[in-house]
Short mmCIF file of C-alpha atoms in Angstrom, two decimals:
data_model
loop_
_atom_site.label_atom_id
_atom_site.label_comp_id
_atom_site.label_asym_id
_atom_site.label_seq_id
_atom_site.Cartn_x
_atom_site.Cartn_y
_atom_site.Cartn_z
CA UNK A 1 15.19 -0.20 -34.39
CA UNK A 2 18.60 1.38 -34.08
CA UNK A 3 21.64 -0.80 -33.81
CA UNK A 4 25.41 -0.36 -33.99
CA UNK A 5 27.68 -3.26 -34.82
CA UNK A 6 31.41 -3.34 -34.24
CA UNK A 7 32.34 -6.78 -35.48
CA UNK A 8 36.00 -6.54 -34.46
CA UNK A 9 36.22 -7.43 -30.80
CA UNK A 10 39.97 -6.99 -30.49
CA UNK A 11 42.76 -5.85 -32.79
CA UNK A 12 46.48 -6.06 -32.12
CA UNK A 13 49.03 -4.15 -34.15
CA UNK A 14 52.65 -3.14 -33.87
CA UNK A 15 53.52 0.50 -33.50
CA UNK A 16 53.51 2.52 -36.73
CA UNK A 17 51.06 0.21 -38.45
CA UNK A 18 47.83 1.66 -39.80
CA UNK A 19 44.63 0.22 -38.37
CA UNK A 20 40.97 0.58 -39.34
CA UNK A 21 38.11 0.05 -36.91
CA UNK A 22 34.81 -0.89 -38.52
CA UNK A 23 31.37 0.37 -37.55
CA UNK A 24 28.08 -0.56 -39.21
CA UNK A 25 24.79 0.95 -38.11
CA UNK A 26 21.09 0.43 -38.64
CA UNK A 27 18.43 3.09 -38.37
CA UNK A 28 15.11 3.91 -39.98
CA UNK A 29 15.66 7.62 -39.44
CA UNK A 30 16.76 9.69 -42.40
CA UNK A 31 18.52 12.15 -40.14
CA UNK A 32 20.88 10.94 -37.46
CA UNK A 33 24.29 11.47 -35.91
CA UNK A 34 27.24 9.15 -35.56
CA UNK A 35 30.00 9.37 -32.97
CA UNK A 36 33.27 7.78 -32.00
CA UNK A 37 34.46 7.64 -28.40
CA UNK A 38 37.71 6.35 -26.95
CA UNK A 39 38.01 4.60 -23.58
CA UNK A 40 41.67 4.31 -22.51
CA UNK A 41 42.75 1.87 -19.77
CA UNK A 42 42.11 4.55 -17.16
CA UNK A 43 38.41 4.15 -17.93
CA UNK A 44 37.11 7.57 -18.89
CA UNK A 45 35.25 8.15 -22.15
CA UNK A 46 36.71 10.66 -24.55
CA UNK A 47 34.68 12.17 -27.38
CA UNK A 48 36.51 11.96 -30.73
CA UNK A 49 34.14 12.97 -33.51
CA UNK A 50 30.53 13.63 -34.50
CA UNK A 51 29.16 13.26 -38.01
CA UNK A 52 25.62 14.03 -39.19
CA UNK A 53 23.87 11.95 -41.82
CA UNK A 54 23.91 14.74 -44.39
CA UNK A 55 27.66 15.11 -44.38
CA UNK A 56 29.44 12.27 -46.12
CA UNK A 57 32.75 14.04 -46.43
CA UNK A 58 35.62 12.13 -44.99
CA UNK A 59 37.45 13.84 -42.19
CA UNK A 60 41.07 13.82 -41.16
CA UNK A 61 42.40 15.05 -37.86
CA UNK A 62 46.09 14.44 -37.43
CA UNK A 63 46.64 10.68 -37.46
CA UNK A 64 42.89 10.00 -37.27
CA UNK A 65 40.54 9.79 -40.22
CA UNK A 66 36.91 8.80 -40.61
CA UNK A 67 35.16 7.33 -43.63
CA UNK A 68 31.37 7.74 -43.61
CA UNK A 69 29.48 5.87 -46.33
CA UNK A 70 25.72 6.13 -46.17
CA UNK A 71 25.28 3.58 -48.98
CA UNK A 72 26.80 0.85 -46.84
CA UNK A 73 25.71 2.30 -43.46
CA UNK A 74 29.30 2.38 -42.30
CA UNK A 75 31.37 4.87 -40.35
CA UNK A 76 34.90 3.51 -40.17
CA UNK A 77 37.79 4.96 -38.20
CA UNK A 78 41.42 4.74 -39.27
CA UNK A 79 44.48 5.46 -37.18
CA UNK A 80 47.60 6.07 -39.23
CA UNK A 81 51.03 5.21 -37.82
CA UNK A 82 49.56 3.86 -34.59
CA UNK A 83 51.23 4.56 -31.26
CA UNK A 84 51.19 2.73 -27.94
CA UNK A 85 49.08 5.57 -26.49
CA UNK A 86 46.34 4.68 -28.97
CA UNK A 87 45.70 1.47 -27.03
CA UNK A 88 42.12 1.72 -25.83
CA UNK A 89 38.61 0.50 -26.43
CA UNK A 90 36.91 2.46 -29.20
CA UNK A 91 33.15 2.81 -29.31
CA UNK A 92 30.98 3.82 -32.23
CA UNK A 93 27.58 5.29 -31.35
CA UNK A 94 24.39 6.48 -33.06
CA UNK A 95 21.73 8.97 -32.04
CA UNK A 96 18.49 9.96 -33.76
CA UNK A 97 17.84 13.59 -34.49
CA UNK A 98 14.21 13.81 -33.45
CA UNK A 99 14.47 11.88 -30.23
CA UNK A 100 16.21 12.45 -26.98
CA UNK A 101 19.76 12.21 -28.35
CA UNK A 102 20.35 9.07 -26.32
CA UNK A 103 23.32 7.19 -27.69
CA UNK A 104 23.16 3.65 -28.97
CA UNK A 105 26.64 2.20 -28.56
CA UNK A 106 28.37 -0.65 -30.29
CA UNK A 107 30.11 -3.22 -28.15
CA UNK A 108 33.48 -1.63 -28.77
CA UNK A 109 36.76 -2.68 -30.34
CA UNK A 110 39.77 -3.15 -28.09
CA UNK A 111 42.89 -1.92 -29.83
CA UNK A 112 46.27 -3.01 -28.51
CA UNK A 113 49.32 -1.32 -29.99
CA UNK A 114 52.58 -3.05 -29.15
CA UNK A 115 55.96 -1.32 -29.24
CA UNK B 1 37.94 21.68 -14.17
CA UNK B 2 34.74 22.49 -16.06
CA UNK B 3 34.13 18.91 -17.18
CA UNK B 4 31.46 16.46 -16.04
CA UNK B 5 32.14 15.53 -12.43
CA UNK B 6 31.08 12.20 -11.03
CA UNK B 7 31.54 10.97 -7.50
CA UNK B 8 32.48 8.76 -5.98
CA UNK B 9 34.92 7.23 -8.44
CA UNK B 10 34.61 3.87 -6.71
CA UNK B 11 31.79 2.67 -4.49
CA UNK B 12 31.57 -0.60 -2.61
CA UNK B 13 28.26 -1.78 -1.18
CA UNK B 14 27.00 -4.96 0.40
CA UNK B 15 23.95 -6.69 -0.98
CA UNK B 16 20.79 -4.99 0.25
CA UNK B 17 22.36 -1.56 0.81
CA UNK B 18 21.63 1.60 -1.14
CA UNK B 19 23.98 3.19 -3.65
CA UNK B 20 23.90 6.89 -4.55
CA UNK B 21 25.85 8.12 -7.53
CA UNK B 22 26.28 11.83 -8.18
CA UNK B 23 26.85 13.76 -11.36
CA UNK B 24 27.46 17.46 -11.91
CA UNK B 25 27.16 18.37 -15.60
CA UNK B 26 29.50 20.63 -17.48
CA UNK B 27 28.96 24.31 -16.91
CA UNK B 28 26.14 25.53 -19.13
CA UNK B 29 24.75 22.06 -19.78
CA UNK B 30 21.22 21.29 -18.63
CA UNK B 31 20.81 17.84 -20.20
CA UNK B 32 22.04 14.81 -18.28
CA UNK B 33 22.22 11.18 -19.38
CA UNK B 34 23.09 8.08 -17.38
CA UNK B 35 24.60 4.96 -18.95
CA UNK B 36 25.65 1.63 -17.51
CA UNK B 37 28.61 -0.41 -18.66
CA UNK B 38 28.67 -4.02 -17.56
CA UNK B 39 32.08 -5.76 -17.56
CA UNK B 40 33.41 -6.31 -21.08
CA UNK B 41 30.31 -4.75 -22.65
CA UNK B 42 29.36 -1.49 -24.31
CA UNK B 43 27.42 1.28 -22.66
CA UNK B 44 23.65 1.04 -22.34
CA UNK B 45 21.41 4.06 -21.99
CA UNK B 46 19.46 4.26 -18.75
CA UNK B 47 17.81 7.65 -18.33
CA UNK B 48 17.76 11.20 -19.69
CA UNK B 49 16.92 14.15 -17.49
CA UNK B 50 16.63 17.88 -17.70
CA UNK B 51 16.37 20.10 -14.65
CA UNK B 52 13.55 18.73 -12.46
CA UNK B 53 12.23 16.50 -15.24
CA UNK B 54 12.76 12.92 -16.35
CA UNK B 55 12.49 12.98 -20.14
CA UNK B 56 13.24 9.37 -21.05
CA UNK B 57 13.69 6.50 -18.61
CA UNK B 58 13.20 3.71 -21.11
CA UNK B 59 16.53 2.10 -20.15
CA UNK B 60 15.99 2.08 -16.41
CA UNK B 61 15.18 -1.19 -14.65
CA UNK B 62 11.61 -1.04 -13.41
CA UNK B 63 12.48 -1.68 -9.78
CA UNK B 64 15.08 -0.36 -7.33
CA UNK B 65 16.51 2.28 -9.70
CA UNK B 66 15.59 5.95 -9.70
CA UNK B 67 17.12 9.17 -10.93
CA UNK B 68 16.64 12.85 -10.29
CA UNK B 69 18.09 16.15 -11.41
CA UNK B 70 16.91 18.81 -8.97
CA UNK B 71 16.78 22.51 -9.63
CA UNK B 72 19.85 22.94 -7.45
CA UNK B 73 22.62 20.43 -7.09
CA UNK B 74 23.86 17.39 -8.96
CA UNK B 75 21.92 14.65 -10.67
CA UNK B 76 21.57 11.54 -8.53
CA UNK B 77 21.24 7.94 -9.64
CA UNK B 78 19.92 5.86 -6.76
CA UNK B 79 19.95 2.10 -6.53
CA UNK B 80 18.07 0.57 -3.64
CA UNK B 81 18.68 -2.92 -2.22
CA UNK B 82 21.65 -3.54 -4.47
CA UNK B 83 22.35 -7.02 -5.85
CA UNK B 84 25.49 -8.55 -7.33
CA UNK B 85 24.22 -7.91 -10.85
CA UNK B 86 24.30 -4.16 -10.23
CA UNK B 87 28.11 -4.27 -10.26
CA UNK B 88 29.09 -2.10 -13.21
CA UNK B 89 30.55 1.22 -14.24
CA UNK B 90 27.95 3.98 -14.30
CA UNK B 91 28.67 6.92 -16.55
CA UNK B 92 27.01 10.29 -16.59
CA UNK B 93 27.10 12.53 -19.65
CA UNK B 94 25.88 16.04 -20.27
CA UNK B 95 25.08 18.08 -23.34
CA UNK B 96 23.89 21.56 -24.18
CA UNK B 97 20.83 20.68 -26.24
CA UNK B 98 18.37 18.11 -27.47
CA UNK B 99 17.64 16.92 -30.96
CA UNK B 100 20.69 18.56 -32.47
CA UNK B 101 23.09 15.69 -32.08
CA UNK B 102 25.08 17.67 -29.57
CA UNK B 103 28.09 15.67 -28.41
CA UNK B 104 27.67 14.20 -24.99
CA UNK B 105 30.62 14.74 -22.70
CA UNK B 106 31.19 12.02 -20.18
CA UNK B 107 32.42 11.96 -16.63
CA UNK B 108 35.03 9.49 -15.44
CA UNK B 109 32.34 7.10 -14.21
CA UNK B 110 31.55 5.45 -10.89
CA UNK B 111 32.66 1.86 -10.51
CA UNK B 112 30.12 0.13 -8.29
CA UNK B 113 31.12 -3.14 -6.67
CA UNK B 114 28.65 -5.24 -4.74
CA UNK B 115 30.03 -7.62 -2.13
#
């Protein structure tokens, strides 16, 4: 069975601090995709990144970076020099390649960045 | 705006009434997914549709809930005889393909409140 665990329910930091959001997944598939989505206070869901199971390269996009480690089934997300606008709920999600692409979401991590 | 369009943004119903939620996918997308987000929880998959076909409804409650995606027009999620427990945010997402891990792009959601 597929499962995504985001153990951190809520994280509070002060602006300019770095913060890492953890994501651990379970799947029996050898090929799968991992995603991060952001849900700001306004409520919409914003796609951030997709990673397939064959690509373990870390990725950096501006202040965001992602660390995918297949050996530990983790796909962690780091925000460098956090800003108040980063305050949101962040969801990690998993989909299997040979199925319907339905997303299995974690329960989310609420990030609060204080000025 | 070529994004996923959901309406209404907010919907209030009394117990026993029907709720109809609409979703127009992104231009060029023929795959539609519905998810439900209960208060303070992550998103849970409900149903996956392509034009005129339900592909996977494994997440749909067995009674009172139905979904369609007609040849013309938006996808509709219909909840009959609503109960208090149906209060949630309902998100629609669309993608351009299946089995390729295509990112799903979400609408702003419909917040359903049952009085």
